[in-house]
mmCIF file with all atom_site columns, C-alpha atoms in Angstrom:
data_model
loop_
_atom_site.group_PDB
_atom_site.id
_atom_site.type_symbol
_atom_site.label_atom_id
_atom_site.label_alt_id
_atom_site.label_comp_id
_atom_site.label_asym_id
_atom_site.label_entity_id
_atom_site.label_seq_id
_atom_site.pdbx_PDB_ins_code
_atom_site.Cartn_x
_atom_site.Cartn_y
_atom_site.Cartn_z
_atom_site.occupancy
_atom_site.B_iso_or_equiv
_atom_site.pdbx_formal_charge
_atom_site.auth_seq_id
_atom_site.auth_comp_id
_atom_site.auth_asym_id
_atom_site.auth_atom_id
_atom_site.pdbx_PDB_model_num
ATOM 1   C CA . MET A 1 1   ? 124.019 -59.503 -5.010  1.00 83.00 ? 1159 MET A CA 1
ATOM 2   C CA . ALA A 1 2   ? 126.269 -56.486 -4.342  1.00 87.00 ? 1160 ALA A CA 1
ATOM 3   C CA . LEU A 1 3   ? 128.135 -54.825 -7.208  1.00 87.00 ? 1161 LEU A CA 1
ATOM 4   C CA . LEU A 1 4   ? 130.927 -52.311 -6.675  1.00 89.00 ? 1162 LEU A CA 1
ATOM 5   C CA . ALA A 1 5   ? 129.641 -50.215 -9.555  1.00 89.00 ? 1163 ALA A CA 1
ATOM 6   C CA . ARG A 1 6   ? 126.750 -48.014 -10.615 1.00 91.00 ? 1164 ARG A CA 1
ATOM 7   C CA . PHE A 1 7   ? 124.511 -50.574 -12.280 1.00 90.00 ? 1165 PHE A CA 1
ATOM 8   C CA . CYS A 1 8   ? 120.985 -49.606 -13.333 1.00 88.00 ? 1166 CYS A CA 1
ATOM 9   C CA . GLY A 1 9   ? 120.313 -52.445 -15.739 1.00 87.00 ? 1167 GLY A CA 1
ATOM 10  C CA . TYR A 1 10  ? 121.210 -53.175 -19.353 1.00 87.00 ? 1168 TYR A CA 1
ATOM 11  C CA . PHE A 1 11  ? 120.766 -50.512 -22.024 1.00 89.00 ? 1169 PHE A CA 1
ATOM 12  C CA . PRO A 1 12  ? 122.947 -49.054 -24.795 1.00 93.00 ? 1170 PRO A CA 1
ATOM 13  C CA . GLY A 1 13  ? 125.969 -47.493 -23.130 1.00 91.00 ? 1171 GLY A CA 1
ATOM 14  C CA . TYR A 1 14  ? 125.238 -48.917 -19.672 1.00 91.00 ? 1172 TYR A CA 1
ATOM 15  C CA . SER A 1 15  ? 128.893 -49.834 -19.144 1.00 91.00 ? 1173 SER A CA 1
ATOM 16  C CA . ARG A 1 16  ? 129.898 -46.169 -19.161 1.00 92.00 ? 1174 ARG A CA 1
ATOM 17  C CA . GLN A 1 17  ? 128.100 -45.748 -15.850 1.00 89.00 ? 1175 GLN A CA 1
ATOM 18  C CA . ILE A 1 18  ? 130.390 -48.398 -14.421 1.00 88.00 ? 1176 ILE A CA 1
ATOM 19  C CA . THR A 1 19  ? 133.607 -46.838 -15.690 1.00 89.00 ? 1177 THR A CA 1
ATOM 20  C CA . GLU A 1 20  ? 132.665 -43.237 -14.897 1.00 90.00 ? 1178 GLU A CA 1
ATOM 21  C CA . HIS A 1 21  ? 131.469 -43.758 -11.320 1.00 88.00 ? 1179 HIS A CA 1
ATOM 22  C CA . HIS A 1 22  ? 133.730 -45.339 -8.729  1.00 87.00 ? 1180 HIS A CA 1
ATOM 23  C CA . ASP A 1 23  ? 131.837 -44.529 -5.536  1.00 89.00 ? 1181 ASP A CA 1
ATOM 24  C CA . TYR A 1 24  ? 128.704 -46.651 -5.967  1.00 90.00 ? 1182 TYR A CA 1
ATOM 25  C CA . LEU A 1 25  ? 127.511 -49.901 -4.435  1.00 89.00 ? 1183 LEU A CA 1
ATOM 26  C CA . SER A 1 26  ? 124.586 -51.399 -6.366  1.00 91.00 ? 1184 SER A CA 1
ATOM 27  C CA . TRP A 1 27  ? 122.404 -54.155 -4.981  1.00 91.00 ? 1185 TRP A CA 1
ATOM 28  C CA . ALA A 1 28  ? 120.809 -56.490 -7.518  1.00 89.00 ? 1186 ALA A CA 1
ATOM 29  C CA . ILE A 1 29  ? 117.874 -58.117 -5.744  1.00 90.00 ? 1187 ILE A CA 1
ATOM 30  C CA . LEU A 1 30  ? 117.038 -61.343 -7.545  1.00 86.00 ? 1188 LEU A CA 1
ATOM 31  C CA . LYS A 1 31  ? 113.982 -63.591 -7.272  1.00 85.00 ? 1189 LYS A CA 1
ATOM 32  C CA . ALA A 1 32  ? 115.129 -66.481 -9.409  1.00 80.00 ? 1190 ALA A CA 1
ATOM 33  C CA . HIS A 1 33  ? 112.844 -69.344 -8.431  1.00 84.00 ? 1191 HIS A CA 1
ATOM 34  C CA . THR A 1 34  ? 109.591 -67.539 -9.122  1.00 85.00 ? 1192 THR A CA 1
ATOM 35  C CA . SER A 1 35  ? 106.135 -68.814 -8.272  1.00 86.00 ? 1193 SER A CA 1
ATOM 36  C CA . ASN A 1 36  ? 104.632 -67.163 -11.344 1.00 87.00 ? 1194 ASN A CA 1
ATOM 37  C CA . ARG A 1 37  ? 104.680 -69.330 -14.470 1.00 86.00 ? 1195 ARG A CA 1
ATOM 38  C CA . ALA A 1 38  ? 102.263 -67.387 -16.669 1.00 88.00 ? 1196 ALA A CA 1
ATOM 39  C CA . GLY A 1 39  ? 104.750 -65.804 -19.067 1.00 88.00 ? 1197 GLY A CA 1
ATOM 40  C CA . THR A 1 40  ? 104.162 -66.140 -22.778 1.00 89.00 ? 1198 THR A CA 1
ATOM 41  C CA . VAL A 1 41  ? 106.182 -66.257 -26.000 1.00 88.00 ? 1199 VAL A CA 1
ATOM 42  C CA . THR A 1 42  ? 104.176 -65.281 -29.088 1.00 91.00 ? 1200 THR A CA 1
ATOM 43  C CA . LEU A 1 43  ? 105.250 -65.226 -32.721 1.00 92.00 ? 1201 LEU A CA 1
ATOM 44  C CA . ARG A 1 44  ? 105.007 -61.822 -34.384 1.00 94.00 ? 1202 ARG A CA 1
ATOM 45  C CA . SER A 1 45  ? 104.643 -63.280 -37.855 1.00 95.00 ? 1203 SER A CA 1
ATOM 46  C CA . ASN A 1 46  ? 105.565 -66.272 -39.986 1.00 93.00 ? 1204 ASN A CA 1
ATOM 47  C CA . ASP A 1 47  ? 108.948 -64.660 -40.706 1.00 95.00 ? 1205 ASP A CA 1
ATOM 48  C CA . PRO A 1 48  ? 111.575 -66.493 -38.599 1.00 90.00 ? 1206 PRO A CA 1
ATOM 49  C CA . ARG A 1 49  ? 113.688 -63.324 -38.599 1.00 94.00 ? 1207 ARG A CA 1
ATOM 50  C CA . ASP A 1 50  ? 111.108 -61.393 -36.570 1.00 95.00 ? 1208 ASP A CA 1
ATOM 51  C CA . MET A 1 51  ? 111.820 -61.364 -32.852 1.00 92.00 ? 1209 MET A CA 1
ATOM 52  C CA . PRO A 1 52  ? 109.069 -63.077 -30.859 1.00 90.00 ? 1210 PRO A CA 1
ATOM 53  C CA . MET A 1 53  ? 107.060 -61.180 -28.262 1.00 91.00 ? 1211 MET A CA 1
ATOM 54  C CA . VAL A 1 54  ? 108.134 -62.228 -24.755 1.00 89.00 ? 1212 VAL A CA 1
ATOM 55  C CA . ASN A 1 55  ? 105.912 -61.181 -21.861 1.00 89.00 ? 1213 ASN A CA 1
ATOM 56  C CA . PHE A 1 56  ? 106.866 -62.332 -18.381 1.00 88.00 ? 1214 PHE A CA 1
ATOM 57  C CA . HIS A 1 57  ? 103.480 -61.323 -16.900 1.00 89.00 ? 1215 HIS A CA 1
ATOM 58  C CA . TYR A 1 58  ? 105.064 -60.336 -13.617 1.00 88.00 ? 1216 TYR A CA 1
ATOM 59  C CA . PHE A 1 59  ? 103.273 -60.378 -10.288 1.00 90.00 ? 1217 PHE A CA 1
ATOM 60  C CA . GLU A 1 60  ? 99.487  -59.771 -10.458 1.00 87.00 ? 1218 GLU A CA 1
ATOM 61  C CA . GLU A 1 61  ? 99.542  -60.169 -14.249 1.00 87.00 ? 1219 GLU A CA 1
ATOM 62  C CA . GLY A 1 62  ? 100.582 -63.790 -13.813 1.00 87.00 ? 1220 GLY A CA 1
ATOM 63  C CA . ASN A 1 63  ? 99.359  -66.719 -11.758 1.00 88.00 ? 1221 ASN A CA 1
ATOM 64  C CA . ASP A 1 64  ? 101.125 -65.936 -8.463  1.00 89.00 ? 1222 ASP A CA 1
ATOM 65  C CA . THR A 1 65  ? 97.786  -65.329 -6.768  1.00 86.00 ? 1223 THR A CA 1
ATOM 66  C CA . ASP A 1 66  ? 99.302  -65.293 -3.276  1.00 89.00 ? 1224 ASP A CA 1
ATOM 67  C CA . GLY A 1 67  ? 101.755 -62.507 -4.176  1.00 91.00 ? 1225 GLY A CA 1
ATOM 68  C CA . GLU A 1 68  ? 104.758 -64.504 -2.960  1.00 93.00 ? 1226 GLU A CA 1
ATOM 69  C CA . ASP A 1 69  ? 107.109 -63.137 -5.628  1.00 92.00 ? 1227 ASP A CA 1
ATOM 70  C CA . LEU A 1 70  ? 106.287 -59.502 -4.882  1.00 94.00 ? 1228 LEU A CA 1
ATOM 71  C CA . ARG A 1 71  ? 106.591 -59.991 -1.119  1.00 95.00 ? 1229 ARG A CA 1
ATOM 72  C CA . ALA A 1 72  ? 109.956 -61.693 -1.594  1.00 94.00 ? 1230 ALA A CA 1
ATOM 73  C CA . VAL A 1 73  ? 111.404 -58.759 -3.550  1.00 94.00 ? 1231 VAL A CA 1
ATOM 74  C CA . ILE A 1 74  ? 110.090 -56.270 -0.984  1.00 96.00 ? 1232 ILE A CA 1
ATOM 75  C CA . GLY A 1 75  ? 111.673 -58.397 1.739   1.00 96.00 ? 1233 GLY A CA 1
ATOM 76  C CA . GLY A 1 76  ? 114.951 -58.316 -0.208  1.00 95.00 ? 1234 GLY A CA 1
ATOM 77  C CA . ILE A 1 77  ? 114.893 -54.504 -0.296  1.00 95.00 ? 1235 ILE A CA 1
ATOM 78  C CA . ARG A 1 78  ? 114.348 -54.360 3.454   1.00 96.00 ? 1236 ARG A CA 1
ATOM 79  C CA . LEU A 1 79  ? 117.172 -56.852 4.038   1.00 95.00 ? 1237 LEU A CA 1
ATOM 80  C CA . VAL A 1 80  ? 119.582 -54.768 1.965   1.00 93.00 ? 1238 VAL A CA 1
ATOM 81  C CA . ARG A 1 81  ? 118.577 -51.624 3.816   1.00 94.00 ? 1239 ARG A CA 1
ATOM 82  C CA . GLY A 1 82  ? 119.442 -53.331 7.066   1.00 92.00 ? 1240 GLY A CA 1
ATOM 83  C CA . LEU A 1 83  ? 122.890 -54.231 5.734   1.00 90.00 ? 1241 LEU A CA 1
ATOM 84  C CA . VAL A 1 84  ? 123.532 -50.685 4.517   1.00 89.00 ? 1242 VAL A CA 1
ATOM 85  C CA . SER A 1 85  ? 122.357 -49.276 7.842   1.00 89.00 ? 1243 SER A CA 1
ATOM 86  C CA . ALA A 1 86  ? 125.022 -51.379 9.563   1.00 85.00 ? 1244 ALA A CA 1
ATOM 87  C CA . LEU A 1 87  ? 127.624 -49.923 7.179   1.00 81.00 ? 1245 LEU A CA 1
ATOM 88  C CA . ASN A 1 88  ? 126.508 -46.400 7.957   1.00 83.00 ? 1246 ASN A CA 1
ATOM 89  C CA . ARG A 1 89  ? 126.855 -47.013 11.681  1.00 83.00 ? 1247 ARG A CA 1
ATOM 90  C CA . SER A 1 90  ? 130.509 -47.798 11.026  1.00 79.00 ? 1248 SER A CA 1
ATOM 91  C CA . GLY A 1 91  ? 130.974 -44.429 9.342   1.00 77.00 ? 1249 GLY A CA 1
ATOM 92  C CA . VAL A 1 92  ? 130.762 -45.395 5.654   1.00 77.00 ? 1250 VAL A CA 1
ATOM 93  C CA . GLY A 1 93  ? 128.044 -42.871 4.858   1.00 76.00 ? 1251 GLY A CA 1
ATOM 94  C CA . ALA A 1 94  ? 126.091 -44.611 2.074   1.00 82.00 ? 1252 ALA A CA 1
ATOM 95  C CA . ILE A 1 95  ? 123.137 -42.700 0.622   1.00 87.00 ? 1253 ILE A CA 1
ATOM 96  C CA . GLU A 1 96  ? 120.263 -44.610 -0.946  1.00 90.00 ? 1254 GLU A CA 1
ATOM 97  C CA . GLU A 1 97  ? 119.282 -43.318 -4.392  1.00 91.00 ? 1255 GLU A CA 1
ATOM 98  C CA . GLU A 1 98  ? 116.744 -45.938 -5.514  1.00 91.00 ? 1256 GLU A CA 1
ATOM 99  C CA . PRO A 1 99  ? 114.019 -46.400 -4.437  1.00 93.00 ? 1257 PRO A CA 1
ATOM 100 C CA . GLY A 1 100 ? 114.960 -43.718 -1.892  1.00 92.00 ? 1258 GLY A CA 1
ATOM 101 C CA . PRO A 1 101 ? 114.464 -43.550 1.890   1.00 90.00 ? 1259 PRO A CA 1
ATOM 102 C CA . ASP A 1 102 ? 111.005 -41.985 1.545   1.00 93.00 ? 1260 ASP A CA 1
ATOM 103 C CA . CYS A 1 103 ? 109.756 -45.081 -0.271  1.00 95.00 ? 1261 CYS A CA 1
ATOM 104 C CA . ASP A 1 104 ? 109.244 -47.141 2.863   1.00 94.00 ? 1262 ASP A CA 1
ATOM 105 C CA . SER A 1 105 ? 105.758 -48.566 3.176   1.00 95.00 ? 1263 SER A CA 1
ATOM 106 C CA . ASP A 1 106 ? 104.947 -51.976 1.737   1.00 94.00 ? 1264 ASP A CA 1
ATOM 107 C CA . GLU A 1 107 ? 102.536 -50.346 -0.706  1.00 95.00 ? 1265 GLU A CA 1
ATOM 108 C CA . ALA A 1 108 ? 105.104 -47.821 -1.924  1.00 96.00 ? 1266 ALA A CA 1
ATOM 109 C CA . LEU A 1 109 ? 107.777 -50.504 -2.293  1.00 96.00 ? 1267 LEU A CA 1
ATOM 110 C CA . ALA A 1 110 ? 105.348 -52.764 -4.139  1.00 95.00 ? 1268 ALA A CA 1
ATOM 111 C CA . THR A 1 111 ? 104.616 -49.976 -6.618  1.00 95.00 ? 1269 THR A CA 1
ATOM 112 C CA . TYR A 1 112 ? 108.330 -49.351 -7.117  1.00 95.00 ? 1270 TYR A CA 1
ATOM 113 C CA . VAL A 1 113 ? 109.000 -53.048 -7.727  1.00 94.00 ? 1271 VAL A CA 1
ATOM 114 C CA . ARG A 1 114 ? 106.105 -53.378 -10.196 1.00 92.00 ? 1272 ARG A CA 1
ATOM 115 C CA . ASP A 1 115 ? 107.323 -50.338 -12.125 1.00 93.00 ? 1273 ASP A CA 1
ATOM 116 C CA . ASN A 1 116 ? 111.022 -51.279 -12.207 1.00 91.00 ? 1274 ASN A CA 1
ATOM 117 C CA . ALA A 1 117 ? 111.375 -55.062 -12.090 1.00 89.00 ? 1275 ALA A CA 1
ATOM 118 C CA . TRP A 1 118 ? 112.952 -56.627 -15.161 1.00 86.00 ? 1276 TRP A CA 1
ATOM 119 C CA . GLY A 1 119 ? 114.487 -59.904 -16.202 1.00 79.00 ? 1277 GLY A CA 1
ATOM 120 C CA . HIS A 1 120 ? 116.374 -61.471 -19.068 1.00 75.00 ? 1278 HIS A CA 1
ATOM 121 C CA . HIS A 1 121 ? 116.352 -65.157 -18.140 1.00 79.00 ? 1279 HIS A CA 1
ATOM 122 C CA . ALA A 1 122 ? 113.330 -66.140 -20.200 1.00 83.00 ? 1280 ALA A CA 1
ATOM 123 C CA . SER A 1 123 ? 113.027 -69.924 -20.013 1.00 89.00 ? 1281 SER A CA 1
ATOM 124 C CA . CYS A 1 124 ? 110.768 -72.972 -19.710 1.00 91.00 ? 1282 CYS A CA 1
ATOM 125 C CA . SER A 1 125 ? 108.520 -72.321 -22.735 1.00 90.00 ? 1283 SER A CA 1
ATOM 126 C CA . CYS A 1 126 ? 109.395 -75.681 -24.406 1.00 92.00 ? 1284 CYS A CA 1
ATOM 127 C CA . ALA A 1 127 ? 109.747 -77.862 -21.362 1.00 94.00 ? 1285 ALA A CA 1
ATOM 128 C CA . ILE A 1 128 ? 110.887 -81.484 -21.424 1.00 96.00 ? 1286 ILE A CA 1
ATOM 129 C CA . GLY A 1 129 ? 108.018 -83.648 -20.241 1.00 95.00 ? 1287 GLY A CA 1
ATOM 130 C CA . PRO A 1 130 ? 104.980 -85.671 -21.306 1.00 95.00 ? 1288 PRO A CA 1
ATOM 131 C CA . ARG A 1 131 ? 102.300 -84.030 -23.407 1.00 93.00 ? 1289 ARG A CA 1
ATOM 132 C CA . ALA A 1 132 ? 99.750  -84.712 -20.691 1.00 92.00 ? 1290 ALA A CA 1
ATOM 133 C CA . ALA A 1 133 ? 101.727 -82.383 -18.389 1.00 90.00 ? 1291 ALA A CA 1
ATOM 134 C CA . ASN A 1 134 ? 102.049 -79.668 -21.084 1.00 88.00 ? 1292 ASN A CA 1
ATOM 135 C CA . GLY A 1 135 ? 105.499 -80.896 -22.033 1.00 94.00 ? 1293 GLY A CA 1
ATOM 136 C CA . VAL A 1 136 ? 106.818 -79.978 -25.473 1.00 95.00 ? 1294 VAL A CA 1
ATOM 137 C CA . LEU A 1 137 ? 109.949 -82.138 -25.741 1.00 96.00 ? 1295 LEU A CA 1
ATOM 138 C CA . GLY A 1 138 ? 110.933 -85.723 -25.118 1.00 95.00 ? 1296 GLY A CA 1
ATOM 139 C CA . SER A 1 139 ? 113.995 -86.615 -23.070 1.00 93.00 ? 1297 SER A CA 1
ATOM 140 C CA . ASP A 1 140 ? 116.006 -86.699 -26.315 1.00 94.00 ? 1298 ASP A CA 1
ATOM 141 C CA . PHE A 1 141 ? 115.100 -83.019 -27.006 1.00 96.00 ? 1299 PHE A CA 1
ATOM 142 C CA . THR A 1 142 ? 112.783 -83.925 -29.916 1.00 96.00 ? 1300 THR A CA 1
ATOM 143 C CA . VAL A 1 143 ? 109.521 -81.995 -30.253 1.00 96.00 ? 1301 VAL A CA 1
ATOM 144 C CA . HIS A 1 144 ? 106.520 -84.232 -29.600 1.00 96.00 ? 1302 HIS A CA 1
ATOM 145 C CA . GLY A 1 145 ? 104.820 -85.262 -32.826 1.00 94.00 ? 1303 GLY A CA 1
ATOM 146 C CA . THR A 1 146 ? 107.636 -84.218 -35.141 1.00 92.00 ? 1304 THR A CA 1
ATOM 147 C CA . GLN A 1 147 ? 110.687 -85.758 -36.776 1.00 89.00 ? 1305 GLN A CA 1
ATOM 148 C CA . GLY A 1 148 ? 114.082 -84.161 -37.218 1.00 88.00 ? 1306 GLY A CA 1
ATOM 149 C CA . LEU A 1 149 ? 113.319 -81.227 -34.914 1.00 94.00 ? 1307 LEU A CA 1
ATOM 150 C CA . ARG A 1 150 ? 115.000 -80.702 -31.558 1.00 96.00 ? 1308 ARG A CA 1
ATOM 151 C CA . VAL A 1 151 ? 115.185 -77.771 -29.148 1.00 96.00 ? 1309 VAL A CA 1
ATOM 152 C CA . VAL A 1 152 ? 118.280 -77.145 -27.026 1.00 96.00 ? 1310 VAL A CA 1
ATOM 153 C CA . ASP A 1 153 ? 118.232 -73.837 -25.168 1.00 94.00 ? 1311 ASP A CA 1
ATOM 154 C CA . ALA A 1 154 ? 116.884 -72.244 -21.996 1.00 93.00 ? 1312 ALA A CA 1
ATOM 155 C CA . SER A 1 155 ? 113.313 -73.117 -22.960 1.00 93.00 ? 1313 SER A CA 1
ATOM 156 C CA . ILE A 1 156 ? 113.731 -76.862 -22.237 1.00 95.00 ? 1314 ILE A CA 1
ATOM 157 C CA . PHE A 1 157 ? 113.615 -76.670 -18.434 1.00 94.00 ? 1315 PHE A CA 1
ATOM 158 C CA . PRO A 1 158 ? 110.324 -77.436 -16.652 1.00 91.00 ? 1316 PRO A CA 1
ATOM 159 C CA . ARG A 1 159 ? 111.375 -74.903 -13.995 1.00 89.00 ? 1317 ARG A CA 1
ATOM 160 C CA . ILE A 1 160 ? 114.076 -72.237 -14.105 1.00 87.00 ? 1318 ILE A CA 1
ATOM 161 C CA . PRO A 1 161 ? 117.207 -73.986 -12.734 1.00 85.00 ? 1319 PRO A CA 1
ATOM 162 C CA . GLY A 1 162 ? 118.826 -71.102 -10.833 1.00 76.00 ? 1320 GLY A CA 1
ATOM 163 C CA . TYR A 1 163 ? 120.004 -67.521 -10.708 1.00 75.00 ? 1321 TYR A CA 1
ATOM 164 C CA . PHE A 1 164 ? 122.380 -67.728 -13.679 1.00 81.00 ? 1322 PHE A CA 1
ATOM 165 C CA . ILE A 1 165 ? 121.183 -70.411 -16.035 1.00 88.00 ? 1323 ILE A CA 1
ATOM 166 C CA . ALA A 1 166 ? 124.112 -70.431 -18.484 1.00 90.00 ? 1324 ALA A CA 1
ATOM 167 C CA . SER A 1 167 ? 125.862 -73.350 -16.755 1.00 91.00 ? 1325 SER A CA 1
ATOM 168 C CA . ALA A 1 168 ? 122.698 -75.468 -16.884 1.00 93.00 ? 1326 ALA A CA 1
ATOM 169 C CA . ILE A 1 169 ? 122.361 -74.686 -20.597 1.00 95.00 ? 1327 ILE A CA 1
ATOM 170 C CA . TYR A 1 170 ? 125.964 -75.776 -21.196 1.00 95.00 ? 1328 TYR A CA 1
ATOM 171 C CA . ILE A 1 171 ? 125.193 -79.113 -19.529 1.00 94.00 ? 1329 ILE A CA 1
ATOM 172 C CA . ALA A 1 172 ? 122.020 -79.556 -21.578 1.00 95.00 ? 1330 ALA A CA 1
ATOM 173 C CA . ALA A 1 173 ? 123.899 -78.719 -24.779 1.00 96.00 ? 1331 ALA A CA 1
ATOM 174 C CA . GLU A 1 174 ? 126.541 -81.329 -24.040 1.00 96.00 ? 1332 GLU A CA 1
ATOM 175 C CA . LYS A 1 175 ? 123.856 -83.903 -23.343 1.00 96.00 ? 1333 LYS A CA 1
ATOM 176 C CA . ALA A 1 176 ? 122.039 -82.972 -26.567 1.00 96.00 ? 1334 ALA A CA 1
ATOM 177 C CA . ALA A 1 177 ? 125.237 -83.299 -28.592 1.00 96.00 ? 1335 ALA A CA 1
ATOM 178 C CA . HIS A 1 178 ? 125.700 -86.784 -27.169 1.00 95.00 ? 1336 HIS A CA 1
ATOM 179 C CA . VAL A 1 179 ? 122.087 -87.679 -28.021 1.00 93.00 ? 1337 VAL A CA 1
ATOM 180 C CA . ILE A 1 180 ? 122.377 -86.394 -31.592 1.00 92.00 ? 1338 ILE A CA 1
ATOM 181 C CA . LEU A 1 181 ? 125.692 -88.147 -32.258 1.00 92.00 ? 1339 LEU A CA 1
ATOM 182 C CA . SER A 1 182 ? 124.347 -91.397 -30.846 1.00 90.00 ? 1340 SER A CA 1
ATOM 183 C CA . ALA A 1 183 ? 121.204 -91.133 -32.968 1.00 87.00 ? 1341 ALA A CA 1
ATOM 184 C CA . SER A 1 184 ? 123.335 -90.535 -36.033 1.00 86.00 ? 1342 SER A CA 1
ATOM 185 C CA . MET A 1 185 ? 125.456 -93.590 -35.306 1.00 85.00 ? 1343 MET A CA 1
ATOM 186 C CA . THR A 1 186 ? 122.489 -95.894 -34.676 1.00 80.00 ? 1344 THR A CA 1
ATOM 187 C CA . GLY A 1 187 ? 120.439 -94.431 -37.518 1.00 68.00 ? 1345 GLY A CA 1
ATOM 188 C CA . ASN A 1 188 ? 117.358 -94.438 -35.337 1.00 56.00 ? 1346 ASN A CA 1
ATOM 189 C CA . ALA A 1 189 ? 116.635 -90.998 -33.908 1.00 45.00 ? 1347 ALA A CA 1
ATOM 190 C CA . ALA A 1 190 ? 113.312 -92.071 -32.440 1.00 50.00 ? 1348 ALA A CA 1
ATOM 191 C CA . THR A 1 191 ? 114.954 -94.430 -29.963 1.00 49.00 ? 1349 THR A CA 1
ATOM 192 C CA . ALA A 1 192 ? 118.234 -92.611 -29.493 1.00 44.00 ? 1350 ALA A CA 1
ATOM 193 C CA . GLY A 1 193 ? 117.320 -91.387 -26.058 1.00 46.00 ? 1351 GLY A CA 1
ATOM 194 C CA . SER A 1 194 ? 116.932 -94.942 -24.723 1.00 45.00 ? 1352 SER A CA 1
ATOM 195 C CA . GLU A 1 195 ? 119.940 -96.480 -26.455 1.00 44.00 ? 1353 GLU A CA 1
ATOM 196 C CA . LEU A 1 196 ? 122.677 -94.092 -25.471 1.00 47.00 ? 1354 LEU A CA 1
ATOM 197 C CA . PRO A 1 197 ? 126.045 -95.436 -24.403 1.00 51.00 ? 1355 PRO A CA 1
ATOM 198 C CA . PRO A 1 198 ? 127.193 -94.017 -21.101 1.00 56.00 ? 1356 PRO A CA 1
ATOM 199 C CA . LEU A 1 199 ? 128.967 -90.691 -21.133 1.00 53.00 ? 1357 LEU A CA 1
ATOM 200 C CA . PRO A 1 200 ? 132.734 -91.070 -20.678 1.00 53.00 ? 1358 PRO A CA 1
ATOM 201 C CA . PRO A 1 201 ? 134.079 -90.091 -17.258 1.00 53.00 ? 1359 PRO A CA 1
ATOM 202 C CA . ARG A 1 202 ? 135.466 -86.571 -17.054 1.00 47.00 ? 1360 ARG A CA 1
ATOM 203 C CA . ALA A 1 203 ? 137.822 -85.031 -14.578 1.00 45.00 ? 1361 ALA A CA 1
ATOM 204 C CA . ILE A 1 204 ? 136.318 -82.081 -12.720 1.00 39.00 ? 1362 ILE A CA 1
ATOM 205 C CA . GLU A 1 205 ? 138.687 -79.442 -11.432 1.00 40.00 ? 1363 GLU A CA 1
ATOM 206 C CA . THR A 1 206 ? 137.470 -77.690 -8.318  1.00 35.00 ? 1364 THR A CA 1
ATOM 207 C CA . PRO A 1 207 ? 139.255 -74.434 -7.434  1.00 37.00 ? 1365 PRO A CA 1
ATOM 208 C CA . ASN A 1 208 ? 140.268 -73.820 -3.889  1.00 37.00 ? 1366 ASN A CA 1
ATOM 209 C CA . ARG A 1 209 ? 137.633 -71.860 -2.039  1.00 34.00 ? 1367 ARG A CA 1
ATOM 210 C CA . VAL A 1 210 ? 138.455 -69.049 0.337   1.00 34.00 ? 1368 VAL A CA 1
ATOM 211 C CA . ASP A 1 211 ? 135.667 -67.574 2.436   1.00 36.00 ? 1369 ASP A CA 1
ATOM 212 C CA . ALA A 1 212 ? 136.316 -64.187 3.924   1.00 37.00 ? 1370 ALA A CA 1
ATOM 213 C CA . ALA A 1 213 ? 134.231 -62.924 6.781   1.00 34.00 ? 1371 ALA A CA 1
ATOM 214 C CA . PRO A 1 214 ? 133.315 -59.223 6.592   1.00 36.00 ? 1372 PRO A CA 1
ATOM 215 C CA . GLY A 1 215 ? 135.557 -56.986 8.597   1.00 37.00 ? 1373 GLY A CA 1
#
């Protein structure tokens, strides 16, 4: 994803880099559908106000034993370099700052990716599914073995649904609201998921799409 801004990630004051620099093109190389699924979420204490410890266990730390995720990001860097090289041939004159032209071998790029990769789409830690398949929730968002407890957030997906998961969370939240209201009306939360009336039809507005080929 190309951004017409100087974007080095999220940190306090990061937006100033965008407003103060108008001659940058940043490439955000995303590996959304990862092979690694060994991340963990651990409670710090029994105080619900304490932030949990989230560890993605990227690359060799996780269970992507074939290294597919790391190779994919390295391939993305090489793809972007090819695109920028084509721009430079047309006289644009782009200069690579990170990781820098001297970082060219697969080993050097792998080290750069390991040291700089980050993510903020933590998900899938309370997946919907049967207990036998390590599922945490039923299809009505209730936690297996509990009553009156549901989970509705990015943790419910068995696999991360895409690059930007907010839209999928909105859909899940609407479904959960329907489930909860139906359970309240029937007075039987345990069977609410199987006794739902159909969702009412909704009009979907699709904006006109205009595709522009690069000049």
